[in-house]
Coordinates of C-alpha atoms and ligand atoms in Angstrom, one line a residue:
X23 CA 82.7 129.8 105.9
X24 CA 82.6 131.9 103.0
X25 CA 85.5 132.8 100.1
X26 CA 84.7 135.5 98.0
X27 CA 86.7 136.4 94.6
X28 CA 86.8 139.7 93.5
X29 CA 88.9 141.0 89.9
X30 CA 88.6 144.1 88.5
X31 CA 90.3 143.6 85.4
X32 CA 87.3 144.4 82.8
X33 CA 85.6 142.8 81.6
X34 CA 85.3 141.6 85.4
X35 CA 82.7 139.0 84.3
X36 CA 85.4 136.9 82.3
X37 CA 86.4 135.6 85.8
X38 CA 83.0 133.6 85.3
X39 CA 85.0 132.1 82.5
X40 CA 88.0 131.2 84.5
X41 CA 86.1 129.8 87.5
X42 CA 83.8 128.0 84.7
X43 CA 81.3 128.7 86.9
X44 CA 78.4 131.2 85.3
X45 CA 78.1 134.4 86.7
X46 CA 74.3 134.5 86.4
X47 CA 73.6 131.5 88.5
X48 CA 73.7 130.2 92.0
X49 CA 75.3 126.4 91.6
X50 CA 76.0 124.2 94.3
X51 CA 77.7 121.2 94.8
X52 CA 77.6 118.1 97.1
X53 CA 81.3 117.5 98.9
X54 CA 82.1 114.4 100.9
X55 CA 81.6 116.7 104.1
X56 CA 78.8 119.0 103.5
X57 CA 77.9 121.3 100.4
X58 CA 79.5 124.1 98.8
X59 CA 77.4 126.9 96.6
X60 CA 78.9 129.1 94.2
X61 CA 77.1 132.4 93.6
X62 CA 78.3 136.3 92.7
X63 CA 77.1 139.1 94.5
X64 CA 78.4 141.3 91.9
X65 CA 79.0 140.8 88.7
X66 CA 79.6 143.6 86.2
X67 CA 81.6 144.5 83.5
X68 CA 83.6 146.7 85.9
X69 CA 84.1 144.3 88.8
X70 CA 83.0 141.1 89.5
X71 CA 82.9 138.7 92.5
X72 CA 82.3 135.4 93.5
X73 CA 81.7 134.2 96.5
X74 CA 81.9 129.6 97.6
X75 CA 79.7 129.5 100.8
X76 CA 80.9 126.1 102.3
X77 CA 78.2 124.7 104.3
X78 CA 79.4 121.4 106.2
X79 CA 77.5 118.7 107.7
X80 CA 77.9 118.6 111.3
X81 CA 76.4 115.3 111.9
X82 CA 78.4 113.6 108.5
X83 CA 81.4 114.9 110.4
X84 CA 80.7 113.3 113.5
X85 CA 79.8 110.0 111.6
X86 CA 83.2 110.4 109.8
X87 CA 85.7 111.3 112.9
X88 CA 84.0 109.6 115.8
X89 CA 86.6 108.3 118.1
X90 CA 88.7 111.1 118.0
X91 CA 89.8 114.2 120.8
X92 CA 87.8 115.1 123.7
X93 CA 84.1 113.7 124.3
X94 CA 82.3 116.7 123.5
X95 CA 84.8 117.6 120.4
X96 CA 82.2 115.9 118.2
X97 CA 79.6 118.4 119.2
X98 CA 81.3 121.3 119.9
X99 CA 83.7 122.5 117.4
X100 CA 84.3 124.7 114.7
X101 CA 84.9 123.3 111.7
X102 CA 81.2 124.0 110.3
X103 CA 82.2 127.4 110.3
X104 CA 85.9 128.3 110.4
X105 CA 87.8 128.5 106.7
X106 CA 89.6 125.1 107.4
X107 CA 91.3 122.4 105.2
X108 CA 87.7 122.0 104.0
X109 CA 87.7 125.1 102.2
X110 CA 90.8 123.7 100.2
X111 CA 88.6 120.4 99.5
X112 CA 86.4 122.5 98.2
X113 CA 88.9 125.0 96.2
X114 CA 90.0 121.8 94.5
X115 CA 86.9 120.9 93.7
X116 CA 84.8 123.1 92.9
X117 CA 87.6 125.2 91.0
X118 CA 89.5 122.5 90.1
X119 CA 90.0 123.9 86.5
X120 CA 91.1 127.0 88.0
X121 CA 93.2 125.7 90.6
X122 CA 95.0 124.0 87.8
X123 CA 95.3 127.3 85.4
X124 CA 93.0 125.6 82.9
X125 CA 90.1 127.3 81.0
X126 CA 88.5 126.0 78.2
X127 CA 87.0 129.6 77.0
X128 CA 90.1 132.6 78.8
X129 CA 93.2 130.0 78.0
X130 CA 95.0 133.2 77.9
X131 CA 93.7 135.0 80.3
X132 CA 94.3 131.9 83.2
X133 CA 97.7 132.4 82.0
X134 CA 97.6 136.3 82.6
X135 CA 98.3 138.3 86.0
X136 CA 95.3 140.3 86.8
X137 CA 94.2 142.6 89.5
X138 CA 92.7 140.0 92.0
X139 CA 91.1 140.3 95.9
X140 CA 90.3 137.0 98.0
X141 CA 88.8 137.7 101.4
X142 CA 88.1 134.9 103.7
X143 CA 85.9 134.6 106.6
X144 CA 86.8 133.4 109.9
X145 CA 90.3 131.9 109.1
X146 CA 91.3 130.4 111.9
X147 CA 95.5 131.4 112.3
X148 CA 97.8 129.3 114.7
X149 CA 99.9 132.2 115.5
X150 CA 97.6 135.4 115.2
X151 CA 98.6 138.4 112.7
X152 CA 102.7 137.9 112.5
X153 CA 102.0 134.7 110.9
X154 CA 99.3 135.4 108.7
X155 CA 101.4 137.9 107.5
X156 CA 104.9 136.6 107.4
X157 CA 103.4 133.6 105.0
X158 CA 101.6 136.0 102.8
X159 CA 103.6 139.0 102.6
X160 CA 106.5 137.4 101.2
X161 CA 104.4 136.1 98.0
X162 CA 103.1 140.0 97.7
X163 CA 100.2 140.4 98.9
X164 CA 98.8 143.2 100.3
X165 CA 96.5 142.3 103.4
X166 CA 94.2 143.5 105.8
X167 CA 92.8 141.7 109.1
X168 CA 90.3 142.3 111.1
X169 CA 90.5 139.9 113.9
X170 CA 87.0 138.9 115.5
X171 CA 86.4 139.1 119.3
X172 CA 85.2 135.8 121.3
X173 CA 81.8 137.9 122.0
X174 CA 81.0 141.5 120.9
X175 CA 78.9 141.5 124.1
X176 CA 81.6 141.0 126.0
X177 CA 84.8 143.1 124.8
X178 CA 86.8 142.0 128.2
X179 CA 86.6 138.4 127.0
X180 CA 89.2 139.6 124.1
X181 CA 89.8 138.0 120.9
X182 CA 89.3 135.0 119.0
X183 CA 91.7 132.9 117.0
X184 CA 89.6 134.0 113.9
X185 CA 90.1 136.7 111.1
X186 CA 88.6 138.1 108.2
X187 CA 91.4 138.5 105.9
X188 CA 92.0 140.5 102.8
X189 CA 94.5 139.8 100.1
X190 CA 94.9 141.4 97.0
X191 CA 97.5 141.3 94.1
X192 CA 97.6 141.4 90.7
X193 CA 98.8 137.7 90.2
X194 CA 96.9 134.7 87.9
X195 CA 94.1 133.3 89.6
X196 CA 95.7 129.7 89.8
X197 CA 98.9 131.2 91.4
X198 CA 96.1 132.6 94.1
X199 CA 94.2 130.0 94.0
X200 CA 96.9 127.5 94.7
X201 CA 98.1 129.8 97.8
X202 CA 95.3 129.2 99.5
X203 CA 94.9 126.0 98.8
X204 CA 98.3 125.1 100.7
X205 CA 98.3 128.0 103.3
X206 CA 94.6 127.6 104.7
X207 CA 95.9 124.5 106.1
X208 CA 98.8 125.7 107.3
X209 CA 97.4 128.7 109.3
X210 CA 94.4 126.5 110.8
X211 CA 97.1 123.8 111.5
X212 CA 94.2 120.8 112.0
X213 CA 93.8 118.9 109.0
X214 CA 90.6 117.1 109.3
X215 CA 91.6 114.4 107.4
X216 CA 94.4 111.7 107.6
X217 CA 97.5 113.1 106.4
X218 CA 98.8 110.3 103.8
X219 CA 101.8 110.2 101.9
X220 CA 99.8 111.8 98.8
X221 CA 99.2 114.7 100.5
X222 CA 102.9 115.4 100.1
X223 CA 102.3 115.2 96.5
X224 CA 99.4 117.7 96.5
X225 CA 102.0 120.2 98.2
X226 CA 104.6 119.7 95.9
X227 CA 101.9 120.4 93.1
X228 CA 100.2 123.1 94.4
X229 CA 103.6 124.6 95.9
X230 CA 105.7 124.5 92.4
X231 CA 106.9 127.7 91.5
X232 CA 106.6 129.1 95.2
X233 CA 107.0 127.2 98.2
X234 CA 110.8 126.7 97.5
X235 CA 112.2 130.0 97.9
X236 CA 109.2 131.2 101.0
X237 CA 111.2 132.1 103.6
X238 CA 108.6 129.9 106.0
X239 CA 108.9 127.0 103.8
X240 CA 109.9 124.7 106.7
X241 CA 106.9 125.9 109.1
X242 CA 104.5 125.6 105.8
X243 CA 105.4 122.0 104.8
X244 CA 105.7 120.9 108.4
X245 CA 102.2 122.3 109.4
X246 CA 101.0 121.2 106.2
X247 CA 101.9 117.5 107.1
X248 CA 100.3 118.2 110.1
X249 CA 104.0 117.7 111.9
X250 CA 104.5 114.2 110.5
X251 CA 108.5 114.4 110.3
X252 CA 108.8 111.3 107.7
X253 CA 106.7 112.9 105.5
X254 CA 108.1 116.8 106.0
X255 CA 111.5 115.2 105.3
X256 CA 110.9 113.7 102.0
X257 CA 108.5 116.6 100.9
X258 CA 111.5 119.1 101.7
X259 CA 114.2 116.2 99.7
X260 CA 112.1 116.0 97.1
X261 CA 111.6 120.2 96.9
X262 CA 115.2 120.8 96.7
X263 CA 115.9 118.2 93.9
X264 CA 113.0 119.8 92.2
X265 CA 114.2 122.5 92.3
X266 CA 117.9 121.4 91.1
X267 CA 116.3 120.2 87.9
X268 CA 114.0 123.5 87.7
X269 CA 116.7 125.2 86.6
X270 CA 118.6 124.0 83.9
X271 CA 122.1 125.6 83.1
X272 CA 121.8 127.3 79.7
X273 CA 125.8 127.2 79.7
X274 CA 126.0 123.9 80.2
X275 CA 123.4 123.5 77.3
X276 CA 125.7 125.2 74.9
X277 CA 128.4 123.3 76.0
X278 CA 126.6 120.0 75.2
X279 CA 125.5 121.6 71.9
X280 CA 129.0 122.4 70.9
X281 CA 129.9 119.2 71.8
X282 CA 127.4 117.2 69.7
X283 CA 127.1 119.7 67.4
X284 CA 129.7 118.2 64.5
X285 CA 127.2 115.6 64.4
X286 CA 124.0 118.2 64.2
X287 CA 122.8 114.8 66.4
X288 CA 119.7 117.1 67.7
X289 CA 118.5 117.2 64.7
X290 CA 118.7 114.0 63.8
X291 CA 117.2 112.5 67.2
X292 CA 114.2 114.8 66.4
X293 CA 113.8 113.7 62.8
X294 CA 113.8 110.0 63.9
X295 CA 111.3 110.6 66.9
X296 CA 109.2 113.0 64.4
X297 CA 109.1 109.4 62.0
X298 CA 108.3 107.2 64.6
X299 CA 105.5 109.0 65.6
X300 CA 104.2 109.9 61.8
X301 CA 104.2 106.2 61.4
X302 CA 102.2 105.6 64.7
X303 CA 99.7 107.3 63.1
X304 CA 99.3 109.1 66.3
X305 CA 97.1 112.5 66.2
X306 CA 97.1 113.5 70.1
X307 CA 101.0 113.3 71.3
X308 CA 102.7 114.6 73.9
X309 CA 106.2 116.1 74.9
X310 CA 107.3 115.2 78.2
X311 CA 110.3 117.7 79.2
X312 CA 109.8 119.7 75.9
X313 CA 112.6 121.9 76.6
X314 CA 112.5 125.2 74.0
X315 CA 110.0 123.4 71.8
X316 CA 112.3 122.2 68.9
X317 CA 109.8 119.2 68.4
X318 CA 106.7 120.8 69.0
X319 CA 107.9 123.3 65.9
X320 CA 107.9 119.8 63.7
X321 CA 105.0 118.6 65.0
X322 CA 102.7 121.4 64.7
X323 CA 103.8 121.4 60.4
X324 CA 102.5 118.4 60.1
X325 CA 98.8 118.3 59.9
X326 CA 98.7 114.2 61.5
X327 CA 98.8 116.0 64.8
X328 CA 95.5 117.1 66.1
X329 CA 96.4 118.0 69.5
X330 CA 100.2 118.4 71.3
X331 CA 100.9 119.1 74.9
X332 CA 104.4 120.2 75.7
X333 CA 105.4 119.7 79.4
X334 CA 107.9 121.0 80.9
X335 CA 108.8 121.5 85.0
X336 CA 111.0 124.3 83.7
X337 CA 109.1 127.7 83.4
X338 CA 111.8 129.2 81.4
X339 CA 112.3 126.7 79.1
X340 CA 108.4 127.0 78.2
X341 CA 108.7 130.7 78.1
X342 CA 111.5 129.9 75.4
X343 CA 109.0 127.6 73.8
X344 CA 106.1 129.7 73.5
X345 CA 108.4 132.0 71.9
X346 CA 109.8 129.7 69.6
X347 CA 106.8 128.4 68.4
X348 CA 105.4 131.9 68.2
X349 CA 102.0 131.4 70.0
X350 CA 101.4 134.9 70.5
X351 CA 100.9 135.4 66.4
X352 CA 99.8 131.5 65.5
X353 CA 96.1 131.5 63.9
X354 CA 93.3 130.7 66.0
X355 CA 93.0 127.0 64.1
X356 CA 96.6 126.4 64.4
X357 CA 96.5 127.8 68.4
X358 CA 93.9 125.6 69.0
X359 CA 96.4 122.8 68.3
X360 CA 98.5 123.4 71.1
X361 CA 99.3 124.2 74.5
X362 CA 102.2 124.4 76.3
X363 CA 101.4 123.3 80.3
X364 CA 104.4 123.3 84.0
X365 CA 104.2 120.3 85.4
X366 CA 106.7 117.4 86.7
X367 CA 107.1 114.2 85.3
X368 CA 107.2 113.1 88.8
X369 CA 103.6 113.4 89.7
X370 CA 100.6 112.1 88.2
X371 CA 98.9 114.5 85.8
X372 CA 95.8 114.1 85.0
X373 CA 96.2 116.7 82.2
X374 CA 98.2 113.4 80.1
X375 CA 95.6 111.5 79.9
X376 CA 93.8 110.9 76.5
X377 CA 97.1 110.8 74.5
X378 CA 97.7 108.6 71.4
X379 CA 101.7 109.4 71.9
X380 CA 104.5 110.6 73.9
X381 CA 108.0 112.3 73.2
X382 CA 110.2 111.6 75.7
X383 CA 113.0 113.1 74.2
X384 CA 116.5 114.1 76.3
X385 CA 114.8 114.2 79.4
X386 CA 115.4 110.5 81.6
X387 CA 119.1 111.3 81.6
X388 CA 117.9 114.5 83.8
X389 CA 115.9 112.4 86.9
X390 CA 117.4 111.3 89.5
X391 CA 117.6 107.3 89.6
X392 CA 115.5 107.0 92.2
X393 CA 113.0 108.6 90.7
X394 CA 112.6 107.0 87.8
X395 CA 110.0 104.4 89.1
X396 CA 108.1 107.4 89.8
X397 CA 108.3 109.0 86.0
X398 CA 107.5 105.1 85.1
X399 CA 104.3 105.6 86.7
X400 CA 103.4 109.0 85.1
X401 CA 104.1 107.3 81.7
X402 CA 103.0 104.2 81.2
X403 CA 100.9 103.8 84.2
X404 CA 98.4 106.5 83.9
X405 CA 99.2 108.7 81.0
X406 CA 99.4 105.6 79.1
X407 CA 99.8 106.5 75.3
X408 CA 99.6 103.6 73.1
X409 CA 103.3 105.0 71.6
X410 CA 106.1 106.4 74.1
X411 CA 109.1 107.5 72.1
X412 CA 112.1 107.9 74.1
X413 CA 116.1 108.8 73.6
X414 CA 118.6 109.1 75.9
X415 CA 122.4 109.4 75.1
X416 CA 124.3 106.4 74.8
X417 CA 127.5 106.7 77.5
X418 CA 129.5 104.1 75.5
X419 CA 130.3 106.6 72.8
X420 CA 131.3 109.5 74.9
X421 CA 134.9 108.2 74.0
X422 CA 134.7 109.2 70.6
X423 CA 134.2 113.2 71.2
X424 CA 137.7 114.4 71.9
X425 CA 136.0 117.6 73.4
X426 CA 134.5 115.5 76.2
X427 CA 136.7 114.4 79.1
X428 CA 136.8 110.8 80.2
X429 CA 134.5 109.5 82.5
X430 CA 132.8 113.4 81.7
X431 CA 128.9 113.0 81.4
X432 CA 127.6 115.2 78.3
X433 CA 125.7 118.2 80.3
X434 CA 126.7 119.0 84.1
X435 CA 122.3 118.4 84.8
X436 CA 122.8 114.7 83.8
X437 CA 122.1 112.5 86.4
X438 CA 123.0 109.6 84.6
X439 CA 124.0 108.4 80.8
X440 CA 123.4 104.4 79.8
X441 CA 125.3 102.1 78.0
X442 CA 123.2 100.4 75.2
X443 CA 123.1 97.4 77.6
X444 CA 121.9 100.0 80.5
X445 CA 119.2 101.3 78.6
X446 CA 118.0 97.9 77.5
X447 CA 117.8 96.8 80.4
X448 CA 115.4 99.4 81.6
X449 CA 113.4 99.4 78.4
X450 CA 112.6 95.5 79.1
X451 CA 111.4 96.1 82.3
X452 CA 109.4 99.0 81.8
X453 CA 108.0 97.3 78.8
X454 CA 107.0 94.3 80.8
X455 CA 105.8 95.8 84.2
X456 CA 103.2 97.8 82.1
X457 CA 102.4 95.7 79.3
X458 CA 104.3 97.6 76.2
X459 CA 106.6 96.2 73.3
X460 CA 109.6 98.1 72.8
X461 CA 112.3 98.3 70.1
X462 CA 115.7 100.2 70.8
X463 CA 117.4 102.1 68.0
X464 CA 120.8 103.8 67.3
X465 CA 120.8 107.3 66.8
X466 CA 123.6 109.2 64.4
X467 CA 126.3 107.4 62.5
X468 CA 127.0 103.6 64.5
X469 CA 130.6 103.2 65.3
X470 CA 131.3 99.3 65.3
X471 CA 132.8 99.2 68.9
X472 CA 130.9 102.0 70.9
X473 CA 127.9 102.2 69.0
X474 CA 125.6 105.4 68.1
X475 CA 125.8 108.5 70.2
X476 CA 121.7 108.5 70.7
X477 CA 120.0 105.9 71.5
X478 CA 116.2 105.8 70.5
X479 CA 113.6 103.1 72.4
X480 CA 110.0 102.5 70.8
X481 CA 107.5 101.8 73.5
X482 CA 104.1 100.4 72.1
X483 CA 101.0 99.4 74.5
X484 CA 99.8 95.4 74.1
X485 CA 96.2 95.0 73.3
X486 CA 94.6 94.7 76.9
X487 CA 92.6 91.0 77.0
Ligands
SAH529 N1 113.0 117.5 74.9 C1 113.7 118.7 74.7 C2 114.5 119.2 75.9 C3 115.5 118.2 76.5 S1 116.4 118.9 77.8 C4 114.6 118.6 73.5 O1 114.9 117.5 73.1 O2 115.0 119.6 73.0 C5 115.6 118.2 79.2 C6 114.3 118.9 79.6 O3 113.7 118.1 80.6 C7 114.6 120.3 80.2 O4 113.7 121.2 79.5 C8 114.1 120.1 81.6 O5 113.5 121.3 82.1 C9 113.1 119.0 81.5 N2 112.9 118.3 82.8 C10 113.8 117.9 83.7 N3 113.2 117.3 84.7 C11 111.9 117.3 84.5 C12 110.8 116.9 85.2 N4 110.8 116.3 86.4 N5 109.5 117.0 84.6 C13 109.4 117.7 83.4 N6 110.5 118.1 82.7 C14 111.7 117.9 83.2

């Protein structure tokens, strides 16, 4: 099975870059299931392709499914040679980098829509031509397909389930890339592999952006899950509330701004964060829910800070960010710096690894509460930064802003607001289910009774025996 690349944006050879995969060489690379190779059968400064040949290992594949279907099905079928979930494997593998919109050498140009042609040999599609089309169409592609016939000897025989498709668009070559890493699945609708509950996170991933507004979204996650209704029903819950949070209301922003503003509390919360994490003598830190980038525009004056990753699940807000920070202009030292990533505090990202701290500033409030456990993970479990700064507002001063009726959370997107006794609560758990200290502090003048409107807690990691 074979899935060739083609670009003609010039020079066409960059694409070597953002495949990190040099156009001069035949690579290949062992897979669980067989081997893939990496090669270009063009490569000029005009236009450029490369083609993964995915070779699979009939008899590993009989070791690894034996037991299953009809006798023979062990012997006989096609998954050496049709474009199956395999070829996804092998996306994710072998263009990992790409797949995520990383390159260490084109940052700029992963992040850029350019003239791009996949073409894929013997797909296999569970529903001929309509379907192939109605789940690519939508997501503006051009596409041609030539559907193969059972035996070229024997026309009368008619076709086969399997096409050679074309589809070209000028889009970036994760957004691609991640297309047909979900929808190869979905049109060969026989995942080879068990279908586990992290597969539902691997379609939320690779479907952000996308899969919630395709008008075949149900028959994509429900094939994708390889009709497992449990799973299709939480991947579909957890799309939607996504998607809730995607979009956060600028108006309802403003309102929160006006009503905090007497205190200019924003500014304050970011000061105190900014000297926690001087003090932590942190150099690597990261912003989890950065928003517009108001921090990362302290952070990136002060030389301490080697590296920052803003994060945000909201492409707007990071379109905001990029502005604010003025990335386009910055100097290629002070560029280098920084980098501004989509992403979900609700799934494990390998991208946070390697931190020294995180900002977590405004953002809890936004989860939903049953989520949290999830974001828990993300934080302290695997991004684990020695220092996790986070601030949330605290609910028992909402009394004291006469612009804010009672009971009224502080922005319509707030799932939640703590009391002081709330939020330490959670802090003493966190802290001891993943092995941090913590210290809380107020936030903007302290009223005796209610307390300070912010609320600030100080996460650091214990020295592992
Ligand atoms: N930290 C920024 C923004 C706070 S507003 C500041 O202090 O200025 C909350 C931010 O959290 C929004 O930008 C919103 O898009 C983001 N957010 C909400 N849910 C998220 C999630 N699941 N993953 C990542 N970011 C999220």
């Amino acid at each position: 099975m074979l899935l060739t690349l083609t670009t003609t944006y010039e020079p066409a050879t960059d694409l070597g870059y953002l495949l990190a995969k040099h156009p001069a060489r035949v690579q290949s690379f062992d897979l669980a299931f067989g081997k893939a190779h990496v090669f270009y059968p063009e490569a000029s400064a005009r236009c450029c392709t490369a083609a993964l040949l995915l070779e699979i290992d009939p008899v590993g594949l009989v070791r690894r499914e034996a037991g299953s279907g009809f006798v023979l099905a062990q012997y006989v079928n096609d998954r050496p040679y049709a474009a199956s979930s395999f070829l996804s494997v092998a996306i994710a593998q072998v263009y990992g980098s790409a797949l995520h919109g990383r390159s260490r050498e084109r940052p700029e140009l992963a992040a850029t829509p350019i003239p791009l042609a996949a073409t894929l040999t013997a797909l296999p599609c569970r529903g001929g031509e309509p379907v192939l089309r109605r789940l690519f169409e939508p997501l503006g592609y051009t596409l041609t397909a030539r559907q193969a016939p059972l035996d070229p000897a024997l026309p009368e025989w008619g076709n086969s389930p399997y096409f050679t498709v074309t589809l070209s668009a000028i889009a970036r070559l994760q957004t691609l890339l991640s297309h047909l890493y979900v929808l190869i699945p979905v049109l060969d609708d026989a995942k080879h592999y068990f279908v586990g509950s992290d597969e539902v996170e691997k379609l939320l991933r690779h479907g952000e952006g996308w899969l919630h507004s395709h008008p075949d979204r149900d028959l994509i996650i429900r094939r994708y899950l390889r009709h497992r209704r449990s799973l299709t029903e939480a991947a579909l819950d957890r799309l939607l509330a996504e998607t809730a949070e995607a979009s956060p209301d600028t108006e309802a922003a403003t309102e929160e701004e006006i009503a905090e503003e007497r205190l200019n509390l924003h500014q304050q919360r970011l000061e105190a964060v900014l000297s926690v994490l001087k003090e932590s003598g942190a150099q690597r830190v990261l912003d989890l829910g950065c928003g517009e980038g108001k921090l990362l525009a302290l952070l990136l004056r002060e030389p301490q800070f080697s590296q920052l990753l803003g994060l945000d699940v909201s492409v707007r807000s990071l379109e905001a960010a990029a502005e604010r920070l003025n990335l386009d202009r910055l100097p290629p030292a002070q560029r280098a710096r920084i980098s501004l990533v989509h992403g979900s505090l609700m799934y494990r990202d390998p991208r946070l690894s390697g931190f020294d701290a995180a900002a977590v500033v405004e953002v809890i409030e936004h989860l939903d509460p049953p989520r949290l456990s999830a974001f828990e993970r993300v934080v302290f479990e695997f991004a684990r930064p020695a220092t996790v700064v986070l601030t949330t507002p605290n609910a028992e001063y909402n009394v004291r802003w006469p612009s804010l009726p009672a009971g009224q959370l502080r922005h319509r997107d707030h799932r939640f607001e703590w009391t002081r006794a709330e939020f330490y609560a959670w802090a003493q758990s966190v802290a001891s289910r993943f092995g941090y200290r913590f210290r809380l502090q107020p936030i903007g003048p302290e009223d005796g009774e209610v307390g300070a409107p912010s609320q600030m807690a100080v996460f650091e990691r214990l020295a592992t025996e």
